[in-house]
Amino acid sequence: MSVYFDEERSVFCLMTENTSYMIGIADGKYVGHAYYGARMEDCGCGYLLRTDERPEPPSRNIREKAAFADSFFYEYSTWGVGDYRDSCLRVRTEGGARACELVFDGYRILDGKPELPGLPSTFAGEAGSAQTLEIVCRDDCLKLKVILRYSIFEDSDALIRSVELVNEGGERLYLEKVLSACLDMDNNEFQMLTLTGSWARERHMGYQKVSRGYQGVGTTRGISSHQEHPFIALVTENITETTGEVYAMNFVYSGNFKADVELSQFDTVRMTMGIHPDGFEWVLEPGASFTAPEVVCVYSDSGLGQMTRTFHDLYRNHLIRSRWLHEKRPVLINNWEATYFDFDTERLLEIASEAAKDGVEMLVMDDGWFGRRNDDTCSLGDWSVNEKKLPGGLAYLSRRLKEMGMRFGIWLEPEMVSPDSDLYRSHPDWAVHVPGREGTLSRSQYILDLSRPEVVDYVSESVARVLRSADISYVKWDMNRQMTEVGSACLDSACQGELYHRYVLGVYELQSRLLREFPELLLENCTSGGGRFDPGMLYYSPQIWCSDDTDAMERLAIQEGTALLYPLSTIGAHVSICPNHIVGRVTPFETRGYVALGGTFGYELDIMRLSGEERGQMRQQIELYHKYQSLVREGDYYRLASARENHEYDCYMVVSKDRREALVTYIQVRARANFHSRRIRLAGLAEDTCYVLEETGRQYSGRLLMKGGILAAPMAGDYTGKLYHFSAVS
Ligand code: GLA
């Protein structure tokens, strides 16, 4: 890893082990993008800025400055001075003018990686040192300073970008649009890869050809969303797991975002990512600064697999803060699909004592334990125990569970308020709302205005009070609606456009406070399933409930898309009952276990309804979990075949970092008549190592397993599955 400035050539170089990112200064003024790609020691790449071609830079052809602005490869594009492509920054003055031109004004190279105030951000940590380049630009007319930050880590090929704006003048500036990253490149027949979906159908991988104009993803729902994901990648045609080029961006943020690709008149592409400008406006007072969240950029010239593993390692080593990150997570049983709102202490203890017999280690009590909550129409905000359901409260329940050797976890939805709640009756103005306009309900609830410090204090204290009241090891932090009528009773009228972002900052503040007081807590975020599964939330919680859809077949595509970026250890996955509550599909219990083992693993079902055979399988699954959990949690992940593409089978594997152990998960989605075995070539093994397949005792070289492959024999029935476990013997 190294970061340096070649003064002679006016080029900044950021070198990771396998990549180089180079920034040139044109005309001594314009910060331009020269190169991003495979590592290249030669930083004489300034000519790639094309300043010798027409339109020449303004010093040589001031007459055509606008033409220069419209084609230059900017590191950070601005609005209003001739660049008509998608811009990163649009600023309005008190006089109403919107034009900004950033001019290079110095740089610093720092050891380490600065934190971003109030925002989740990657950190150097113990896993390796970091270096940061800060490029300072100014618009003297606006008296605006812009710091472009680029960080790299010793042990990673990722590049982290963020932007800080400082108002150095005496007048307010209105920030109408502040994106975090921009990447200008020549088109290379790129396709755009995104992760899109819906509730219960999150993060499905999808490609589309990049064509003239704009294409991209984004959301204004107030959360990173089920529908779109704060990720975008440009990939070369016929990309595979091991070949082809990838330029990827992932946003470390949990609110509104926008990620776009624009193919220009000159066949160049501009890729941008940042906070969605719709509904956003930030008032930058004199002397104040604004920091935009960070974007993780990953380049791979060896296909998607390499990109995936770079993200996984970065997030495990430099993003997830939780002390649980590298720890074995307790096997849990959650009562939601077993009881919904209809439970009491005895029912929960019955589930727990049965589950304990099979090796379950924690009971998670889901929604319905507080206020008068017997359905989803009331009581959010009133975080006091319903003693009719739970006499003796949480303390009694947790004590009884402890006697059984079980840990205790609870569900909370702290960001919300039901109109039918004591909290709403005493503070109606604490809900996000537009005065005089009826608020749109969603799941019968409103969102609390977390831009208000007193609301953050209240929520923080009410959550802490619950956690202080009993021995609670785990919290499922839910969030079950999107934003509408985005207004705050507290913010100045000029600052209403800050609410979306201030809300997200409020969520981050709440989770920071929670973990400060309860550092041992295992926090699992959830947003009606996977509606806020993003790097921002992962900074606080080592795992996120991936989807409300627990059907094993649906989960294949959901978990595949999620694991495109996020380690398996972050993917909340449970075995649930059949027919599945979302799709009504019936799959074998065994297969449901195999798929859940590709995530955090646990149960979400009425154990009393399981047959004796299923209870036996449950015990075996838990044994498998104990045996494989550290491999799954820490290993390298390889996609081998996708049922999303072939409609017949799915296969992925995890290989330990030392390549001494591997676990292959094979799922036969559809049985075929009169068909022979499928040959699947494994990946990530050591060629010269000899591995034994546990099931048969047969030995294979790594080379053979990767070039020859294994033969997955056909199984009787759809939705069947099998695990192959290999250990090195030499
Ligand atoms: C959301 C979650 C579910 C469950 C319910 C409870 O939908 O995604 O897992 O906790 O809320 O109301």
XYZ file of C-alpha atoms and ligand atoms in Angstrom:
742
model
C 0.000 0.000 0.000
C 1.256 3.453 -0.771
C -0.069 6.910 -1.430
C 2.148 9.555 -2.999
C 2.247 12.603 -5.178
C 4.509 12.685 -8.208
C 5.148 16.423 -8.321
C 6.876 16.408 -11.642
C 3.919 14.830 -13.373
C 1.282 16.278 -11.060
C -0.214 12.858 -10.425
C -1.476 11.395 -7.142
C -1.104 7.628 -6.877
C -2.955 5.304 -4.524
C -1.574 1.787 -4.744
C -3.146 -1.246 -3.132
C -1.720 -4.686 -3.608
C -3.545 -5.262 -6.898
C -4.952 -1.901 -7.951
C -3.865 1.629 -8.759
C -5.969 4.762 -8.620
C -4.442 7.863 -10.161
C -5.536 11.460 -10.066
C -4.044 14.153 -12.263
C -4.158 17.915 -12.004
C -4.854 19.599 -15.319
C -3.759 23.179 -15.832
C -2.608 23.213 -12.219
C -6.296 23.646 -11.369
C -8.662 20.847 -12.331
C -8.634 17.607 -10.374
C -9.085 14.872 -12.940
C -9.409 11.134 -12.985
C -6.499 9.538 -14.834
C -6.610 5.825 -14.094
C -8.316 3.143 -12.034
C -7.527 -0.472 -12.663
C -4.974 -3.223 -12.271
C -1.895 -2.193 -10.331
C 0.516 -0.213 -12.433
C 3.719 1.215 -11.005
C 4.010 3.867 -13.694
C 2.335 7.065 -12.678
C 3.176 8.784 -15.935
C -0.480 8.406 -16.830
C -1.332 12.110 -16.785
C -1.736 12.001 -20.584
C -4.884 9.919 -20.015
C -6.573 13.134 -18.945
C -6.430 14.000 -22.678
C -5.379 17.577 -22.042
C -3.358 17.509 -25.270
C -6.470 16.843 -27.287
C -9.234 19.175 -28.224
C -10.962 20.653 -26.349
C -7.760 21.740 -24.685
C -7.666 23.003 -21.121
C -8.690 26.596 -20.519
C -5.103 27.916 -20.255
C -4.643 26.996 -23.894
C -8.142 27.563 -25.151
C -10.172 29.774 -22.870
C -12.540 30.385 -25.750
C -13.819 26.807 -25.405
C -13.739 26.405 -21.658
C -17.285 25.067 -21.623
C -16.345 22.310 -24.064
C -13.471 21.344 -21.765
C -15.789 21.215 -18.761
C -18.231 19.004 -20.603
C -15.702 16.301 -21.420
C -13.005 16.389 -18.724
C -12.762 13.362 -16.422
C -13.521 15.085 -13.127
C -12.827 13.538 -9.778
C -15.735 15.501 -8.377
C -18.109 17.172 -10.803
C -19.963 20.376 -10.048
C -23.082 22.012 -11.375
C -23.424 25.163 -13.379
C -20.089 25.738 -15.143
C -20.364 23.740 -18.337
C -20.286 20.099 -17.289
C -23.746 18.920 -18.314
C -23.277 15.350 -17.175
C -24.627 14.246 -13.813
C -22.948 16.422 -11.198
C -21.936 15.628 -7.636
C -22.324 19.060 -6.140
C -24.967 21.724 -6.559
C -24.781 24.757 -4.285
C -27.136 27.742 -4.091
C -26.121 31.068 -2.642
C -28.313 33.389 -0.607
C -28.747 35.343 -3.835
C -30.123 32.241 -5.540
C -27.169 31.593 -7.903
C -26.128 28.023 -8.647
C -22.639 27.700 -10.065
C -19.607 26.072 -8.553
C -16.141 25.489 -9.893
C -13.611 23.639 -7.798
C -9.968 24.469 -8.186
C -7.095 22.472 -6.728
C -5.589 24.150 -3.678
C -3.313 21.640 -1.979
C -3.228 18.199 -0.452
C -2.218 16.165 2.604
C -1.260 12.534 2.926
C -2.071 11.147 6.362
C -1.372 7.912 8.116
C -4.569 6.222 9.185
C -8.187 6.610 8.277
C -10.184 9.466 9.811
C -13.619 8.721 11.268
C -16.540 10.630 9.812
C -18.414 12.671 12.421
C -21.752 11.064 13.296
C -21.510 8.575 10.444
C -20.469 4.954 10.233
C -17.147 4.615 8.452
C -14.402 2.124 7.783
C -11.493 2.120 10.204
C -7.943 0.841 10.207
C -8.355 -1.293 13.334
C -5.951 -4.060 14.184
C -6.147 -5.735 10.805
C -3.797 -3.396 9.029
C -2.723 0.173 8.691
C -4.299 2.738 6.418
C -3.315 5.863 4.524
C -5.485 8.758 3.450
C -5.094 11.323 0.718
C -6.906 14.616 1.163
C -7.186 16.833 -1.888
C -8.296 20.338 -1.043
C -10.233 22.329 -3.614
C -11.829 25.723 -3.376
C -14.412 27.820 -5.057
C -13.239 31.324 -4.172
C -16.424 32.911 -5.348
C -18.532 30.812 -2.993
C -15.838 30.767 -0.301
C -16.352 27.057 -0.251
C -13.652 24.545 0.616
C -14.113 20.962 -0.564
C -11.913 18.158 0.753
C -11.895 14.995 -1.340
C -10.766 12.041 0.792
C -9.377 8.752 -0.450
C -8.265 6.003 1.941
C -6.684 2.635 1.356
C -5.761 -0.197 3.705
C -2.667 -2.357 3.839
C -4.659 -5.586 3.540
C -7.369 -4.581 1.059
C -7.863 -3.646 -2.570
C -10.799 -1.384 -1.746
C -10.647 2.385 -2.037
C -12.750 4.498 0.312
C -13.996 7.904 -0.738
C -15.768 10.690 1.079
C -16.194 14.431 0.795
C -16.248 17.293 3.271
C -17.509 20.780 2.534
C -16.602 23.831 4.613
C -18.232 27.220 4.310
C -15.378 29.682 4.680
C -17.443 32.723 3.805
C -19.802 34.991 5.710
C -23.055 33.921 4.035
C -25.189 30.833 4.135
C -24.738 28.284 1.401
C -27.551 25.904 0.483
C -26.327 22.464 -0.503
C -28.900 21.084 -2.915
C -26.914 18.035 -3.915
C -23.813 16.483 -2.380
C -22.836 13.116 -3.777
C -19.906 11.215 -2.344
C -18.113 9.767 -5.347
C -17.753 10.142 -9.080
C -15.854 7.941 -11.499
C -15.351 9.088 -15.096
C -14.034 6.479 -17.521
C -14.102 5.410 -21.136
C -16.904 3.002 -21.851
C -15.817 -0.586 -22.288
C -19.101 -2.118 -23.487
C -20.095 -2.033 -19.847
C -23.123 -3.628 -18.313
C -24.588 -2.314 -15.098
C -25.039 -4.767 -12.242
C -27.495 -3.865 -9.484
C -29.330 -5.564 -6.622
C -33.037 -4.903 -6.820
C -36.174 -6.409 -5.328
C -39.137 -5.822 -3.110
C -40.334 -6.800 0.353
C -39.652 -10.560 0.814
C -37.695 -10.525 -2.458
C -34.696 -8.396 -1.640
C -31.397 -7.991 -3.509
C -31.693 -10.060 -6.645
C -28.738 -9.642 -8.974
C -29.635 -8.112 -12.327
C -27.750 -6.799 -15.355
C -28.575 -4.264 -17.997
C -26.555 -2.904 -20.845
C -25.317 0.628 -20.363
C -26.887 2.798 -23.008
C -26.916 6.505 -23.853
C -28.286 8.714 -21.110
C -28.918 7.900 -17.486
C -29.519 4.588 -15.779
C -29.246 3.735 -12.164
C -30.900 3.030 -8.875
C -31.999 5.128 -5.956
C -34.564 5.583 -3.262
C -36.377 8.349 -1.423
C -38.107 5.997 1.041
C -35.915 7.185 3.920
C -34.239 3.783 4.195
C -31.792 2.098 1.868
C -34.833 -0.017 0.931
C -36.034 -3.438 -0.203
C -36.507 -2.172 -3.726
C -33.083 -0.810 -4.597
C -29.707 -1.301 -3.021
C -26.927 1.254 -2.490
C -24.669 -0.687 -4.801
C -23.828 -0.345 -8.449
C -21.174 -1.957 -10.606
C -19.976 -1.579 -14.140
C -18.855 -4.909 -15.513
C -17.430 -5.924 -18.846
C -19.504 -8.116 -21.134
C -19.601 -11.834 -20.398
C -18.391 -11.248 -16.871
C -17.875 -14.463 -14.932
C -16.866 -15.304 -11.406
C -13.215 -15.408 -12.441
C -12.847 -13.283 -15.569
C -13.764 -9.785 -16.647
C -13.429 -6.342 -15.140
C -15.625 -4.877 -12.405
C -15.873 -1.334 -11.054
C -18.138 -1.402 -8.012
C -19.431 1.147 -5.529
C -21.242 0.482 -2.269
C -22.558 3.253 -0.031
C -21.919 3.227 3.702
C -25.270 4.825 4.407
C -28.778 3.731 5.402
C -31.057 6.431 4.019
C -31.952 7.910 0.639
C -29.337 7.288 -1.997
C -28.769 7.590 -5.695
C -26.334 5.629 -7.825
C -26.198 6.452 -11.501
C -24.363 5.644 -14.658
C -24.415 8.077 -17.535
C -23.124 7.295 -20.995
C -22.109 10.554 -22.603
C -21.894 11.951 -26.117
C -18.206 10.936 -26.185
C -18.877 7.353 -25.146
C -17.476 7.987 -21.700
C -19.242 6.779 -18.588
C -19.752 8.622 -15.365
C -20.654 6.603 -12.314
C -21.859 8.515 -9.266
C -23.101 7.628 -5.811
C -24.367 9.623 -2.859
C -27.313 10.920 -0.876
C -30.373 11.292 -3.104
C -30.814 14.980 -3.924
C -34.629 14.731 -3.985
C -35.931 16.024 -0.677
C -32.420 17.000 0.380
C -31.149 20.464 1.125
C -28.573 21.310 3.741
C -28.001 24.796 5.049
C -24.280 25.349 5.468
C -23.865 28.202 7.896
C -20.700 30.336 7.798
C -17.895 28.331 9.383
C -19.865 25.074 9.318
C -18.907 21.871 7.565
C -20.853 18.991 6.048
C -19.490 15.493 5.562
C -21.009 13.213 2.969
C -21.047 9.471 3.819
C -18.393 7.253 2.393
C -18.411 5.131 -0.715
C -16.436 1.912 -0.960
C -14.990 1.409 -4.441
C -13.732 -1.982 -5.529
C -12.021 -2.846 -8.784
C -11.414 -6.410 -9.911
C -9.904 -7.702 -13.123
C -10.646 -11.291 -12.150
C -14.400 -11.279 -12.243
C -17.126 -10.908 -9.676
C -15.754 -13.431 -7.194
C -12.716 -11.308 -6.483
C -14.926 -8.251 -5.991
C -17.089 -10.156 -3.537
C -14.193 -11.366 -1.447
C -12.682 -7.869 -1.353
C -15.956 -6.503 0.047
C -16.301 -9.371 2.532
C -12.804 -8.932 3.927
C -13.074 -5.173 4.036
C -16.311 -5.331 5.999
C -15.024 -7.998 8.373
C -11.707 -6.270 8.967
C -12.562 -2.605 8.701
C -16.265 -1.884 9.135
C -18.213 -4.088 11.529
C -17.572 -2.846 15.047
C -19.379 -5.457 17.087
C -17.439 -7.589 19.497
C -19.538 -10.489 18.139
C -17.998 -10.199 14.693
C -15.617 -13.118 15.153
C -17.628 -14.953 17.793
C -19.874 -17.916 17.597
C -23.453 -16.639 17.620
C -25.878 -18.520 19.852
C -28.388 -20.742 18.026
C -31.667 -18.957 18.527
C -35.343 -19.702 18.244
C -37.618 -16.765 17.461
C -41.318 -17.035 18.298
C -42.646 -14.748 15.525
C -43.824 -17.323 13.000
C -44.791 -19.659 15.860
C -47.117 -17.371 17.765
C -47.243 -13.943 16.126
C -48.797 -11.717 18.845
C -50.471 -14.535 20.707
C -48.134 -15.616 23.487
C -47.473 -15.365 27.194
C -44.663 -16.363 29.533
C -45.756 -19.986 29.737
C -46.004 -20.361 25.961
C -42.546 -18.872 25.510
C -41.086 -21.087 28.216
C -42.684 -24.115 26.603
C -41.045 -23.248 23.252
C -37.742 -22.567 24.974
C -37.652 -25.737 27.046
C -38.463 -27.900 24.033
C -35.887 -26.085 21.905
C -33.253 -26.372 24.625
C -33.567 -30.156 24.412
C -32.375 -29.998 20.815
C -29.497 -27.636 21.514
C -31.043 -24.209 20.919
C -29.207 -21.626 23.027
C -31.358 -18.484 22.980
C -35.028 -17.576 22.896
C -35.906 -14.400 21.023
C -39.234 -12.914 21.984
C -40.546 -11.030 18.981
C -43.210 -8.337 18.640
C -46.146 -8.158 21.077
C -44.650 -8.075 24.600
C -45.235 -4.410 25.478
C -48.044 -1.900 26.024
C -51.356 -3.314 24.809
C -49.877 -4.790 21.678
C -51.947 -7.777 20.539
C -51.807 -6.819 16.891
C -49.895 -4.260 14.871
C -52.262 -1.344 15.456
C -50.996 0.072 18.748
C -48.411 0.679 21.463
C -45.204 1.352 19.541
C -43.373 3.882 21.680
C -44.731 2.511 24.977
C -41.837 0.245 25.871
C -43.207 -1.146 29.111
C -43.937 -4.814 29.620
C -47.476 -6.103 29.230
C -47.722 -7.829 32.598
C -50.914 -9.598 31.559
C -48.891 -11.589 29.050
C -45.641 -11.594 30.954
C -46.302 -11.534 34.727
C -43.112 -10.733 36.547
C -41.885 -8.943 33.428
C -38.735 -9.527 31.469
C -36.674 -10.170 34.581
C -38.767 -13.208 35.515
C -38.729 -14.589 31.981
C -35.002 -14.131 31.567
C -34.379 -15.773 34.974
C -36.447 -18.808 33.998
C -34.625 -19.032 30.688
C -31.288 -18.791 32.420
C -32.263 -21.712 34.637
C -32.731 -23.716 31.432
C -29.331 -22.582 30.212
C -30.902 -20.329 27.604
C -30.016 -16.751 26.734
C -32.764 -14.212 26.173
C -33.294 -11.846 23.239
C -36.042 -9.353 22.499
C -37.609 -7.485 19.601
C -37.862 -3.697 19.628
C -38.971 -1.136 17.089
C -37.608 2.019 18.689
C -37.865 4.429 15.752
C -41.657 4.208 15.593
C -44.787 5.419 17.308
C -48.361 4.123 16.998
C -51.067 6.797 16.930
C -52.734 4.626 19.568
C -49.995 4.935 22.171
C -49.376 6.968 25.301
C -46.275 8.396 23.665
C -48.211 9.755 20.690
C -51.006 11.064 22.886
C -48.523 13.079 24.919
C -46.198 14.103 22.046
C -48.028 14.085 18.695
C -45.456 16.515 17.331
C -42.679 13.962 17.869
C -43.809 12.092 14.777
C -42.431 13.030 11.388
C -45.296 15.022 9.884
C -46.341 18.074 7.928
C -48.510 20.324 10.113
C -52.117 20.486 8.923
C -51.788 17.459 6.649
C -53.074 14.058 7.646
C -50.174 11.680 8.074
C -50.095 8.611 5.859
C -50.123 5.492 7.984
C -48.126 2.452 7.135
C -48.583 -0.662 9.281
C -50.659 1.696 11.458
C -47.610 3.640 12.553
C -45.654 6.857 12.224
C -41.921 7.477 12.331
C -40.416 9.366 15.236
C -38.619 12.571 14.380
C -35.062 11.593 15.216
C -33.751 14.957 14.044
C -34.876 16.187 17.485
C -32.337 15.642 20.237
C -35.053 15.244 22.889
C -36.653 12.435 20.858
C -33.305 10.692 20.496
C -32.808 11.053 24.266
C -36.255 9.646 24.994
C -35.881 6.679 22.669
C -32.377 5.962 23.853
C -33.426 6.007 27.494
C -36.526 3.875 26.944
C -34.508 1.215 25.121
C -31.800 1.296 27.781
C -34.407 0.980 30.534
C -35.737 -2.199 28.945
C -32.254 -3.629 28.618
C -31.337 -2.731 32.181
C -34.448 -4.493 33.463
C -33.343 -8.038 32.675
C -30.521 -10.176 31.438
C -30.887 -9.544 27.701
C -28.191 -10.784 25.322
C -29.679 -9.877 21.985
C -31.886 -7.234 20.403
C -33.681 -7.479 17.083
C -33.984 -3.784 16.173
C -36.834 -3.533 13.705
C -38.075 -0.668 11.512
C -41.285 -1.292 9.658
C -42.200 1.609 7.466
C -40.997 4.125 4.934
C -41.176 7.894 5.171
C -44.010 10.084 3.994
C -44.954 13.707 4.753
C -41.350 14.423 5.592
C -41.544 17.358 7.962
C -40.280 18.218 11.409
C -42.021 20.397 13.986
C -38.637 21.431 15.278
C -36.489 22.284 12.291
C -36.396 25.814 10.974
C -38.378 26.196 7.730
C -35.159 26.690 5.764
C -33.808 23.425 7.186
C -36.706 21.050 6.467
C -34.636 19.538 3.658
C -32.210 18.271 6.289
C -34.742 15.971 7.916
C -34.124 12.813 5.874
C -30.402 12.940 6.602
C -30.774 14.083 10.199
C -33.119 11.147 10.752
C -30.435 8.718 9.606
C -27.886 10.470 11.828
C -30.383 10.029 14.695
C -30.587 6.288 14.048
C -26.795 6.059 14.084
C -26.638 8.067 17.300
C -29.181 5.759 18.937
C -27.303 2.617 17.994
C -23.962 4.108 19.098
C -25.390 5.000 22.491
C -26.952 1.582 22.869
C -23.675 -0.176 22.171
C -21.734 2.195 24.379
C -23.856 1.216 27.365
C -24.265 -2.456 26.362
C -21.074 -3.393 24.521
C -21.760 -7.096 24.965
C -25.124 -6.914 23.223
C -25.654 -8.921 20.048
C -27.562 -6.467 17.877
C -29.454 -7.670 14.808
C -30.949 -4.978 12.633
C -34.112 -5.658 10.653
C -36.399 -3.552 8.466
C -39.489 -5.564 7.562
C -36.902 -8.164 6.719
C -34.054 -6.768 4.651
C -35.143 -3.195 3.943
C -32.066 -1.618 5.499
C -29.371 -4.189 4.917
C -26.449 -1.916 4.138
C -22.878 -1.195 5.255
C -24.082 1.693 7.431
C -26.152 -0.605 9.638
C -23.440 -3.267 9.628
C -21.122 -0.826 11.350
C -23.351 -1.249 14.414
C -24.780 -4.737 14.070
C -22.755 -7.760 12.967
C -25.860 -9.352 11.464
C -29.054 -8.146 9.801
C -32.299 -10.040 9.241
C -31.982 -10.694 5.533
C -35.613 -11.084 4.507
C -39.021 -11.901 5.946
C -39.114 -14.577 3.286
C -37.678 -17.688 4.924
C -38.586 -20.073 2.098
C -35.379 -21.949 1.305
C -35.789 -21.620 -2.470
C -36.600 -17.904 -2.404
C -33.700 -17.426 -0.048
C -31.221 -18.800 -2.589
C -31.489 -15.696 -4.767
C -31.872 -13.336 -1.792
C -28.828 -14.708 0.002
C -26.825 -14.881 -3.215
C -27.461 -11.186 -3.891
C -26.768 -10.250 -0.286
C -23.559 -12.294 -0.235
C -22.437 -10.531 -3.398
C -21.265 -7.824 -0.974
C -21.732 -8.929 2.598
C -20.078 -11.794 4.496
C -22.253 -14.810 5.280
C -21.783 -14.047 8.976
C -23.949 -10.947 8.513
C -26.894 -12.678 6.861
C -29.740 -13.409 9.279
C -31.123 -16.803 8.180
C -33.549 -19.142 9.970
C -35.268 -22.447 9.418
C -39.026 -21.911 9.409
C -42.137 -24.046 9.157
C -43.786 -25.366 5.955
C -45.913 -24.596 4.069
C -43.832 -21.461 4.122
C -45.712 -18.464 5.521
C -44.861 -16.198 2.594
C -44.942 -18.386 -0.515
C -46.719 -21.505 0.745
C -44.009 -23.762 -0.649
C -43.132 -27.042 1.002
C -39.453 -27.888 1.105
C -37.681 -30.608 3.077
C -36.649 -29.637 6.607
C -33.143 -30.785 5.824
C -32.796 -28.384 2.866
C -34.106 -25.482 4.926
C -31.274 -26.210 7.341
C -28.621 -26.257 4.599
C -29.741 -22.859 3.327
C -29.901 -21.311 6.813
C -26.386 -22.607 7.490
C -25.282 -20.159 4.781
C -26.125 -17.354 7.222
C -26.293 -16.781 10.974
C -28.518 -19.851 11.503
C -31.449 -20.239 13.866
C -35.115 -21.243 14.009
C -38.317 -19.309 13.556
C -41.111 -21.850 13.981
C -43.461 -23.562 16.355
C -41.295 -26.345 17.635
C -44.369 -28.105 19.059
C -45.547 -28.710 15.495
C -42.415 -30.512 14.363
C -42.523 -34.278 13.883
C -40.169 -36.599 15.725
C -38.159 -36.981 12.538
C -37.861 -33.229 12.125
C -36.750 -32.853 15.746
C -34.013 -35.358 15.012
C -32.991 -33.378 11.947
C -33.006 -30.225 14.024
C -30.484 -31.757 16.434
C -28.294 -32.754 13.495
C -28.520 -29.295 11.965
C -27.415 -27.706 15.211
C -24.458 -30.080 15.322
C -23.590 -29.040 11.768
C -23.837 -25.419 12.799
C -21.355 -25.931 15.632
C -19.055 -27.803 13.337
C -19.084 -25.345 10.430
C -19.924 -21.962 11.941
C -16.379 -20.632 12.190
C -15.638 -21.742 8.609
C -18.806 -20.056 7.325
C -18.202 -16.950 9.425
C -14.556 -16.389 8.559
C -13.982 -18.181 5.258
C -13.759 -17.081 1.629
C -17.000 -17.395 -0.283
C -17.252 -18.658 -3.879
C -20.383 -18.762 -6.047
C -20.249 -21.884 -8.208
C -23.691 -22.071 -9.824
C -26.805 -19.964 -9.547
C -30.364 -21.287 -9.682
C -31.345 -17.726 -10.591
C -29.629 -18.330 -13.925
C -29.985 -22.059 -14.575
C -33.332 -22.649 -12.752
C -32.184 -26.103 -11.705
C -29.510 -26.000 -9.063
C -27.517 -23.738 -6.849
C -24.044 -24.235 -5.492
C -21.628 -22.188 -3.421
C -18.720 -22.944 -1.161
C -16.726 -21.491 1.674
C -12.996 -22.093 2.018
C -11.046 -21.426 5.197
C -8.399 -18.721 4.937
C -5.645 -21.305 5.304
C -7.336 -23.410 2.573
C -7.317 -26.481 4.815
C -11.082 -26.863 4.950
C -14.022 -26.261 2.618
C -17.777 -26.671 2.711
C -19.803 -26.949 -0.488
C -23.573 -26.404 -0.403
C -25.427 -27.959 -3.311
C -29.174 -27.427 -3.714
C -31.143 -29.259 -6.382
C -34.036 -26.925 -7.056
C -35.611 -29.120 -9.734
C -35.210 -32.833 -10.213
C -34.812 -34.018 -13.788
C -35.871 -37.343 -15.224
C -33.240 -39.741 -16.460
C -30.387 -37.364 -15.783
C -26.835 -38.019 -14.720
C -24.669 -36.348 -12.097
C -23.621 -32.720 -12.413
C -19.976 -31.831 -12.587
C -19.126 -28.875 -10.411
C -15.674 -27.403 -10.390
C -14.662 -26.159 -6.970
C -12.665 -23.011 -6.316
C -10.292 -21.399 -3.860
C -8.473 -24.593 -2.841
C -4.706 -25.140 -2.775
C -3.777 -27.050 -5.937
C -1.156 -29.265 -4.359
C -3.033 -30.031 -1.183
C -4.746 -33.363 -0.802
C -8.308 -33.115 0.524
C -10.525 -35.828 1.895
C -14.282 -35.767 1.352
C -15.716 -36.478 4.789
C -18.702 -38.485 3.604
C -16.777 -41.051 1.553
C -13.223 -40.811 2.829
C -12.098 -40.431 -0.758
C -9.081 -38.219 -1.404
C -8.582 -35.640 -4.147
C -5.922 -33.066 -4.919
C -7.044 -29.448 -4.853
C -6.061 -29.317 -8.506
C -8.411 -32.164 -9.352
C -11.293 -30.662 -7.385
C -10.864 -27.330 -9.133
C -10.174 -28.559 -12.668
C -12.001 -31.878 -12.673
C -14.634 -31.013 -10.096
C -17.002 -33.105 -8.041
C -19.915 -35.085 -9.388
C -23.143 -34.132 -7.645
C -25.419 -37.135 -8.029
C -29.078 -36.537 -8.810
C -31.381 -36.698 -5.800
C -34.986 -37.794 -5.690
C -37.257 -34.803 -5.407
C -37.244 -31.085 -5.924
C -35.719 -28.753 -3.316
C -33.249 -31.323 -2.097
C -29.754 -30.540 -0.914
C -26.425 -31.864 0.150
C -23.283 -30.628 1.887
C -19.783 -31.719 0.885
C -17.129 -31.180 3.501
C -13.457 -31.370 2.583
C -10.461 -31.296 4.918
C -6.825 -31.163 3.962
C -4.843 -34.281 4.758
C -1.469 -33.162 3.455
C -41.188 -7.285 10.846
C -40.046 -8.262 10.920
C -40.546 -9.623 11.333
C -41.249 -9.505 12.663
C -42.354 -8.470 12.577
C -42.961 -8.208 13.931
O -42.041 -7.585 9.801
O -39.369 -8.320 9.698
O -39.482 -10.535 11.416
O -40.329 -9.153 13.668
O -41.892 -7.239 12.072
O -43.979 -7.274 13.885
